[in-house]
XYZ file of N, CA and C in Angstrom:
507
model
N -63.389 25.112 -0.104
C -63.165 26.190 -0.875
C -62.460 25.671 -2.105
N -61.450 24.800 -1.881
C -60.792 24.179 -3.053
C -61.649 23.457 -4.023
N -62.613 22.829 -3.671
C -63.619 22.181 -4.577
C -64.330 23.063 -5.261
N -64.778 24.207 -4.718
C -65.520 25.226 -5.489
C -64.643 25.886 -6.437
N -63.416 26.212 -6.022
C -62.522 26.793 -6.923
C -62.101 25.957 -8.261
N -62.064 24.603 -7.926
C -61.771 23.805 -9.084
C -63.005 23.417 -9.935
N -64.219 23.644 -9.333
C -65.465 23.450 -10.100
C -65.602 24.769 -11.021
N -65.410 25.907 -10.390
C -65.588 27.247 -11.256
C -64.435 27.096 -12.416
N -63.149 26.698 -11.997
C -62.243 26.673 -13.031
C -62.494 25.744 -14.261
N -63.098 24.536 -13.772
C -63.428 23.572 -14.671
C -64.575 24.126 -15.747
N -65.580 24.908 -15.125
C -66.472 25.463 -16.040
C -65.966 26.499 -16.954
N -65.161 27.270 -16.318
C -64.452 28.290 -17.361
C -63.592 27.703 -18.429
N -62.821 26.631 -18.046
C -62.052 25.962 -19.325
C -63.091 25.415 -20.173
N -64.051 24.588 -19.787
C -65.148 23.998 -20.608
C -65.566 25.048 -21.567
N -66.246 26.236 -21.213
C -66.812 27.077 -21.941
C -65.699 27.940 -22.796
N -64.557 28.143 -22.133
C -63.613 28.719 -22.990
C -63.274 27.929 -24.306
N -63.042 26.760 -24.101
C -62.699 25.776 -25.215
C -63.830 25.747 -26.262
N -65.052 25.416 -25.713
C -66.050 25.403 -26.478
C -66.328 26.689 -27.376
N -66.381 27.880 -26.638
C -66.323 29.152 -27.423
C -65.470 29.276 -28.507
N -64.009 28.843 -28.174
C -62.973 28.993 -29.218
C -63.326 28.244 -30.388
N -63.801 26.986 -30.143
C -64.071 25.987 -31.291
C -65.290 26.477 -32.064
N -66.305 27.102 -31.375
C -67.414 27.665 -31.916
C -67.189 28.816 -32.941
N -66.115 29.556 -32.528
C -65.651 30.833 -33.188
C -65.295 30.407 -34.661
N -64.777 29.288 -34.812
C -64.505 28.762 -36.284
C -65.755 28.616 -37.156
N -66.820 28.713 -36.633
C -68.064 28.518 -37.464
C -68.379 29.869 -38.349
N -67.662 31.017 -37.907
C -67.497 32.198 -38.741
C -66.975 31.893 -39.986
N -65.938 31.130 -40.045
C -65.171 30.736 -41.275
C -66.048 30.062 -42.110
N -67.000 29.045 -41.709
C -67.764 28.331 -42.593
C -68.943 29.219 -43.090
N -69.377 30.183 -42.147
C -70.377 31.170 -42.711
C -69.697 31.951 -43.871
N -68.504 32.643 -43.609
C -68.053 33.457 -44.587
C -67.637 32.611 -45.962
N -67.176 31.467 -45.798
C -66.906 30.629 -46.949
C -68.297 30.403 -47.869
N -69.356 30.055 -47.075
C -70.630 29.837 -47.731
C -71.105 31.017 -48.483
N -70.935 32.091 -47.765
C -71.637 33.326 -48.558
C -70.813 33.800 -49.449
N -69.438 33.622 -49.275
C -68.489 33.988 -50.343
C -68.695 33.395 -51.660
N -68.910 31.989 -51.464
C -69.241 31.028 -52.586
C -70.471 31.394 -53.249
N -71.485 31.797 -52.439
C -72.810 32.255 -53.068
C -72.535 33.652 -53.751
N -71.980 34.556 -53.236
C -71.836 35.764 -53.855
C -71.120 35.418 -55.207
N -69.890 34.812 -55.251
C -69.385 34.501 -56.492
C -70.110 33.932 -57.509
N -70.737 33.012 -57.177
C -71.860 32.358 -58.080
C -72.872 33.126 -58.607
N -73.518 33.799 -57.680
C -74.598 34.570 -58.070
C -74.252 35.741 -58.913
N -73.359 36.535 -58.442
C -73.010 37.837 -59.270
C -72.064 37.604 -60.180
N -71.148 36.564 -60.074
C -69.978 36.289 -60.992
C -70.348 35.528 -62.424
N -71.165 34.483 -62.002
C -71.509 33.567 -63.305
C -73.185 33.473 -63.334
N -73.800 34.133 -62.476
C -75.360 34.192 -62.492
C -75.898 32.699 -62.202
N -75.278 32.140 -61.352
C -75.735 30.723 -60.905
C -75.852 30.455 -59.422
N -76.905 31.252 -58.951
C -76.891 31.097 -57.551
C -77.215 29.751 -57.014
N -76.721 29.543 -55.676
C -77.028 28.225 -54.881
C -78.300 28.344 -54.242
N -78.757 27.160 -53.916
C -79.993 26.925 -53.260
C -79.735 26.606 -51.715
N -78.467 26.315 -51.440
C -77.952 25.894 -50.043
C -77.245 26.820 -49.261
N -76.490 27.854 -49.825
C -75.574 28.667 -49.151
C -76.358 29.437 -48.158
N -77.343 30.215 -48.454
C -77.910 31.011 -47.384
C -78.665 30.338 -46.314
N -79.286 29.237 -46.600
C -79.845 28.396 -45.427
C -78.666 27.828 -44.585
N -77.519 27.324 -45.078
C -76.495 26.751 -44.315
C -75.922 28.076 -43.551
N -75.877 29.159 -43.952
C -75.486 30.293 -43.075
C -76.397 30.590 -41.902
N -77.597 30.499 -42.366
C -78.703 30.663 -41.213
C -78.539 29.657 -40.022
N -78.377 28.387 -40.576
C -78.323 27.356 -39.671
C -77.080 27.330 -38.659
N -76.046 27.649 -39.226
C -74.694 27.718 -38.696
C -74.645 28.948 -37.705
N -75.229 29.893 -38.050
C -75.242 31.146 -37.296
C -76.146 30.949 -36.151
N -77.305 30.311 -36.231
C -78.077 29.934 -34.895
C -77.247 29.019 -34.113
N -76.585 28.108 -34.500
C -75.820 27.296 -33.636
C -74.653 28.281 -32.988
N -74.029 29.062 -33.720
C -73.014 29.949 -33.338
C -73.489 30.987 -32.198
N -74.747 31.430 -32.325
C -75.263 32.241 -31.213
C -75.563 31.468 -29.937
N -76.340 30.466 -30.053
C -76.653 29.805 -28.880
C -75.550 29.259 -27.962
N -74.559 28.529 -28.842
C -73.571 27.919 -28.083
C -72.419 28.877 -27.784
N -72.466 30.027 -28.267
C -71.355 30.991 -27.781
C -71.809 31.932 -26.572
N -73.134 31.678 -26.019
C -73.645 32.460 -25.099
C -72.769 32.396 -23.822
N -72.394 31.177 -23.465
C -71.639 30.914 -22.222
C -70.342 31.516 -22.307
N -69.663 31.516 -23.516
C -68.393 31.994 -23.751
C -68.421 33.443 -23.435
N -69.426 34.043 -24.019
C -69.842 35.498 -23.780
C -69.756 36.017 -22.406
N -70.536 35.294 -21.594
C -70.905 35.433 -20.240
C -69.371 35.217 -19.565
N -68.544 34.196 -19.842
C -67.352 34.043 -19.083
C -66.684 35.330 -19.432
N -66.519 35.983 -20.559
C -65.637 36.902 -20.816
C -66.458 38.483 -20.841
N -67.417 38.329 -19.914
C -68.286 39.612 -19.664
C -68.715 40.384 -20.845
N -69.097 39.571 -21.839
C -69.406 40.360 -23.198
C -70.808 40.679 -23.367
N -71.633 40.115 -22.473
C -73.199 40.433 -22.718
C -73.458 41.915 -22.305
N -74.526 42.364 -22.777
C -74.931 43.690 -22.505
C -75.530 43.966 -21.212
N -74.889 44.877 -20.482
C -75.431 45.082 -19.178
C -75.446 46.635 -18.673
N -76.033 46.900 -17.540
C -76.022 48.350 -17.137
C -74.853 48.706 -16.387
N -73.749 48.567 -17.004
C -72.416 48.894 -16.413
C -72.220 50.387 -16.110
N -73.055 51.213 -16.832
C -73.076 52.747 -16.569
C -73.241 52.992 -14.965
N -74.235 52.111 -14.589
C -74.678 52.321 -13.082
C -73.858 51.443 -12.309
N -73.796 50.067 -12.661
C -72.901 49.192 -11.744
C -71.466 49.498 -11.643
N -70.761 50.159 -12.580
C -69.397 50.347 -12.344
C -69.232 51.485 -11.195
N -70.135 52.260 -10.869
C -70.099 53.208 -9.676
C -70.055 52.397 -8.415
N -70.544 51.112 -8.489
C -70.733 50.454 -7.166
C -69.350 49.695 -6.863
N -69.185 49.448 -5.475
C -68.016 48.597 -5.212
C -68.099 47.134 -5.667
N -67.073 46.390 -5.715
C -67.001 45.017 -6.124
C -68.076 44.196 -5.254
N -68.228 44.474 -3.936
C -69.147 43.700 -3.209
C -70.730 44.133 -3.383
N -70.820 45.184 -3.631
C -72.123 45.856 -3.793
C -72.571 45.266 -5.150
N -71.705 45.267 -6.255
C -71.913 44.791 -7.521
C -72.177 43.246 -7.376
N -71.474 42.575 -6.759
C -71.796 41.024 -6.529
C -73.058 40.711 -5.934
N -73.475 41.667 -4.943
C -74.849 41.408 -4.283
C -75.905 41.696 -5.324
N -75.801 42.792 -6.057
C -76.846 43.011 -7.060
C -76.904 41.833 -8.181
N -75.781 41.385 -8.752
C -75.442 40.368 -9.547
C -76.441 39.127 -9.036
N -76.111 38.929 -7.768
C -76.739 37.592 -7.118
C -78.113 37.695 -7.005
N -78.704 38.988 -6.952
C -80.085 39.158 -6.987
C -80.782 38.957 -8.330
N -80.012 39.472 -9.360
C -80.422 39.424 -10.618
C -80.368 37.991 -11.196
N -79.453 37.179 -10.600
C -79.156 35.830 -11.035
C -80.468 34.897 -10.907
N -81.381 35.397 -9.915
C -82.666 34.519 -10.112
C -83.333 34.595 -11.249
N -83.496 35.761 -12.062
C -84.113 35.987 -13.446
C -83.295 35.228 -14.261
N -81.960 35.182 -14.289
C -80.973 34.443 -15.127
C -81.322 32.945 -15.140
N -81.330 32.530 -13.786
C -81.587 31.049 -13.730
C -82.993 30.532 -14.143
N -83.958 31.431 -13.897
C -85.336 31.116 -14.554
C -85.300 31.072 -15.898
N -84.624 31.932 -16.570
C -84.534 32.093 -18.013
C -83.806 30.938 -18.535
N -82.755 30.483 -18.057
C -81.961 29.340 -18.422
C -82.667 28.168 -18.386
N -83.303 27.967 -17.182
C -84.005 26.605 -16.882
C -85.317 26.470 -17.755
N -85.810 27.591 -18.138
C -87.035 27.633 -19.036
C -86.498 27.295 -20.467
N -85.412 27.912 -20.906
C -84.841 27.779 -22.273
C -84.322 26.212 -22.254
N -83.784 25.610 -21.232
C -83.437 24.242 -21.135
C -84.550 23.229 -21.206
N -85.592 23.583 -20.488
C -86.744 22.771 -20.436
C -87.359 22.772 -21.917
N -87.846 24.058 -22.255
C -88.639 24.193 -23.585
C -87.799 23.733 -24.778
N -86.446 24.202 -24.807
C -85.483 23.811 -25.770
C -85.325 22.256 -25.818
N -85.304 21.550 -24.709
C -85.156 20.188 -24.579
C -86.310 19.506 -25.216
N -87.544 19.972 -25.027
C -88.749 19.293 -25.493
C -88.867 19.431 -27.101
N -88.468 20.730 -27.543
C -88.443 20.923 -28.885
C -87.325 19.979 -29.553
N -86.227 19.967 -28.973
C -85.244 19.105 -29.660
C -85.590 17.675 -29.692
N -86.191 17.351 -28.564
C -86.595 15.778 -28.619
C -87.626 15.449 -29.518
N -88.677 16.420 -29.773
C -89.616 16.161 -30.865
C -89.114 16.226 -32.254
N -87.922 17.138 -32.408
C -87.416 17.099 -33.569
C -86.480 16.003 -33.968
N -85.824 15.436 -33.071
C -84.954 14.312 -33.185
C -85.842 13.094 -33.331
N -86.934 12.980 -32.809
C -87.981 11.873 -32.885
C -88.360 11.691 -34.163
N -88.420 12.718 -35.009
C -88.959 12.750 -36.324
C -87.971 13.174 -37.329
N -86.561 13.223 -36.981
C -85.591 13.469 -37.702
C -85.910 14.643 -38.615
N -86.365 15.764 -38.157
C -86.863 16.955 -38.757
C -85.782 17.553 -39.813
N -86.318 17.983 -40.798
C -85.470 18.707 -41.828
C -86.310 19.886 -42.183
N -85.456 20.760 -42.767
C -86.075 22.120 -43.220
C -86.932 21.862 -44.370
N -87.974 22.880 -44.822
C -88.813 22.639 -45.793
C -88.207 23.134 -47.054
N -87.128 23.424 -47.133
C -86.566 23.929 -48.460
C -86.412 22.830 -49.478
N -86.124 23.158 -50.750
C -85.831 22.059 -51.637
C -84.572 21.008 -51.162
N -83.449 21.883 -50.513
C -82.320 21.005 -50.292
C -82.585 20.224 -48.905
N -83.211 20.729 -48.007
C -83.841 20.028 -46.776
C -82.739 19.489 -45.878
N -81.732 20.339 -45.455
C -80.859 19.764 -44.522
C -81.722 19.395 -43.162
N -80.918 18.597 -42.265
C -81.493 18.250 -40.971
C -81.580 19.471 -40.155
N -82.628 19.665 -39.441
C -82.916 20.610 -38.681
C -82.769 20.448 -37.209
N -82.793 19.144 -36.932
C -82.861 18.795 -35.544
C -81.355 19.061 -34.847
N -80.220 19.036 -35.390
C -78.856 19.448 -34.707
C -79.049 20.977 -34.282
N -79.695 21.768 -35.129
C -79.786 23.268 -34.586
C -80.682 23.375 -33.466
N -81.800 22.527 -33.356
C -82.675 22.614 -32.339
C -82.123 21.986 -30.979
N -81.331 20.844 -31.281
C -80.556 20.477 -30.204
C -79.577 21.282 -29.534
N -78.980 22.207 -30.339
C -78.082 23.263 -29.819
C -78.755 24.188 -28.872
N -80.030 24.267 -28.781
C -80.703 25.252 -27.806
C -80.610 24.781 -26.341
N -80.954 23.423 -26.220
C -80.575 23.078 -24.546
C -79.329 22.742 -24.354
N -78.420 22.459 -25.171
C -76.943 22.342 -24.855
C -76.471 23.718 -24.589
N -76.743 24.716 -25.309
C -76.271 26.037 -25.114
C -76.973 26.633 -23.888
N -78.201 26.339 -23.473
C -78.774 26.821 -22.170
C -78.120 26.133 -21.001
N -77.731 25.039 -21.123
C -76.782 24.171 -20.087
C -75.662 24.786 -19.862
N -74.877 25.063 -20.906
C -73.502 25.660 -20.686
C -73.677 27.116 -20.247
N -74.668 27.850 -20.590
C -74.937 29.196 -20.025
C -75.289 28.966 -18.603
N -76.232 27.967 -18.207
C -76.440 27.645 -16.747
C -75.311 27.402 -15.822
N -74.381 26.638 -16.451
C -73.095 26.159 -15.832
C -72.185 27.590 -15.563
N -72.188 28.376 -16.652
C -71.426 29.564 -16.422
C -71.984 30.420 -15.472
N -73.276 30.497 -15.562
C -73.898 31.411 -14.564
C -73.620 30.906 -13.213
N -73.638 29.542 -12.694
C -73.364 29.001 -11.596
C -71.895 29.507 -11.191
N -70.970 29.409 -12.019
C -69.718 29.793 -11.665
C -69.700 31.293 -11.298
N -70.326 32.145 -12.078
C -70.330 33.721 -11.657
C -71.054 33.748 -10.286
N -72.089 32.985 -9.976
C -72.590 32.945 -8.621
C -71.701 32.630 -7.593
N -70.879 31.479 -7.666
C -70.186 31.162 -6.751
C -68.883 32.116 -6.537
N -68.460 32.655 -7.607
C -67.451 33.818 -7.522
C -68.045 34.968 -6.742
N -69.223 35.360 -6.848
C -69.822 36.527 -6.217
C -70.053 36.185 -4.712
N -70.574 34.991 -4.502
C -70.589 34.483 -3.083
C -69.256 34.749 -2.160
N -68.416 34.076 -3.026
C -66.928 34.109 -2.295
C -66.455 35.677 -2.241
N -66.762 36.335 -3.038
C -66.317 37.748 -2.922
C -67.131 38.530 -1.795
N -68.482 38.184 -1.556
C -69.168 38.792 -0.421
C -68.616 38.139 0.916
N -67.960 37.062 0.881
C -67.464 36.304 2.090
C -65.980 36.856 2.160
N -65.554 37.910 1.439
C -64.131 38.516 1.476
C -63.015 37.449 0.949
N -63.406 36.581 0.117
C -62.538 35.665 -0.402
C -62.693 35.782 -1.832
N -61.691 35.474 -2.511
C -61.719 35.557 -4.032
C -61.298 34.301 -4.737
N -62.125 33.829 -5.637
C -61.751 32.745 -6.224
C -60.702 33.070 -7.295
N -59.798 32.133 -7.677
C -58.813 32.556 -8.739
C -59.143 31.811 -9.977
């Protein structure tokens, strides 16, 4: 039990730290868009990179923040129904639906990994005049899927222990 508890705590700490680090990408996006607005409307000199930068950073922000969101129960769910259940029934239902979750994560990991590998192999860039590298964003997909899969495993372990009348801390 102690090993499982340590494993779950390690995953939680990892995803919490990554999520908090990723949160600072909001500042990058706000600064890029603020700069664009000032130049576009203030002195009629729009940039060609700010909008694309914001899109790319937002993509990384979303995919890498998924595990943090799962850790803090921030994903959309049917809690109108499930909050009426006891914790054990809720854990049983969650364990049943985790099969779909694992299928989704593994598919995202596999397909995203192939997509990232192909992108890295050709050092893919966007098709804009600026042409920043595109492969880091594509690499974020399998990395984010792996982190989400880890956090899902931690949730499954917690649910299993709850069903066995023990609670992980």
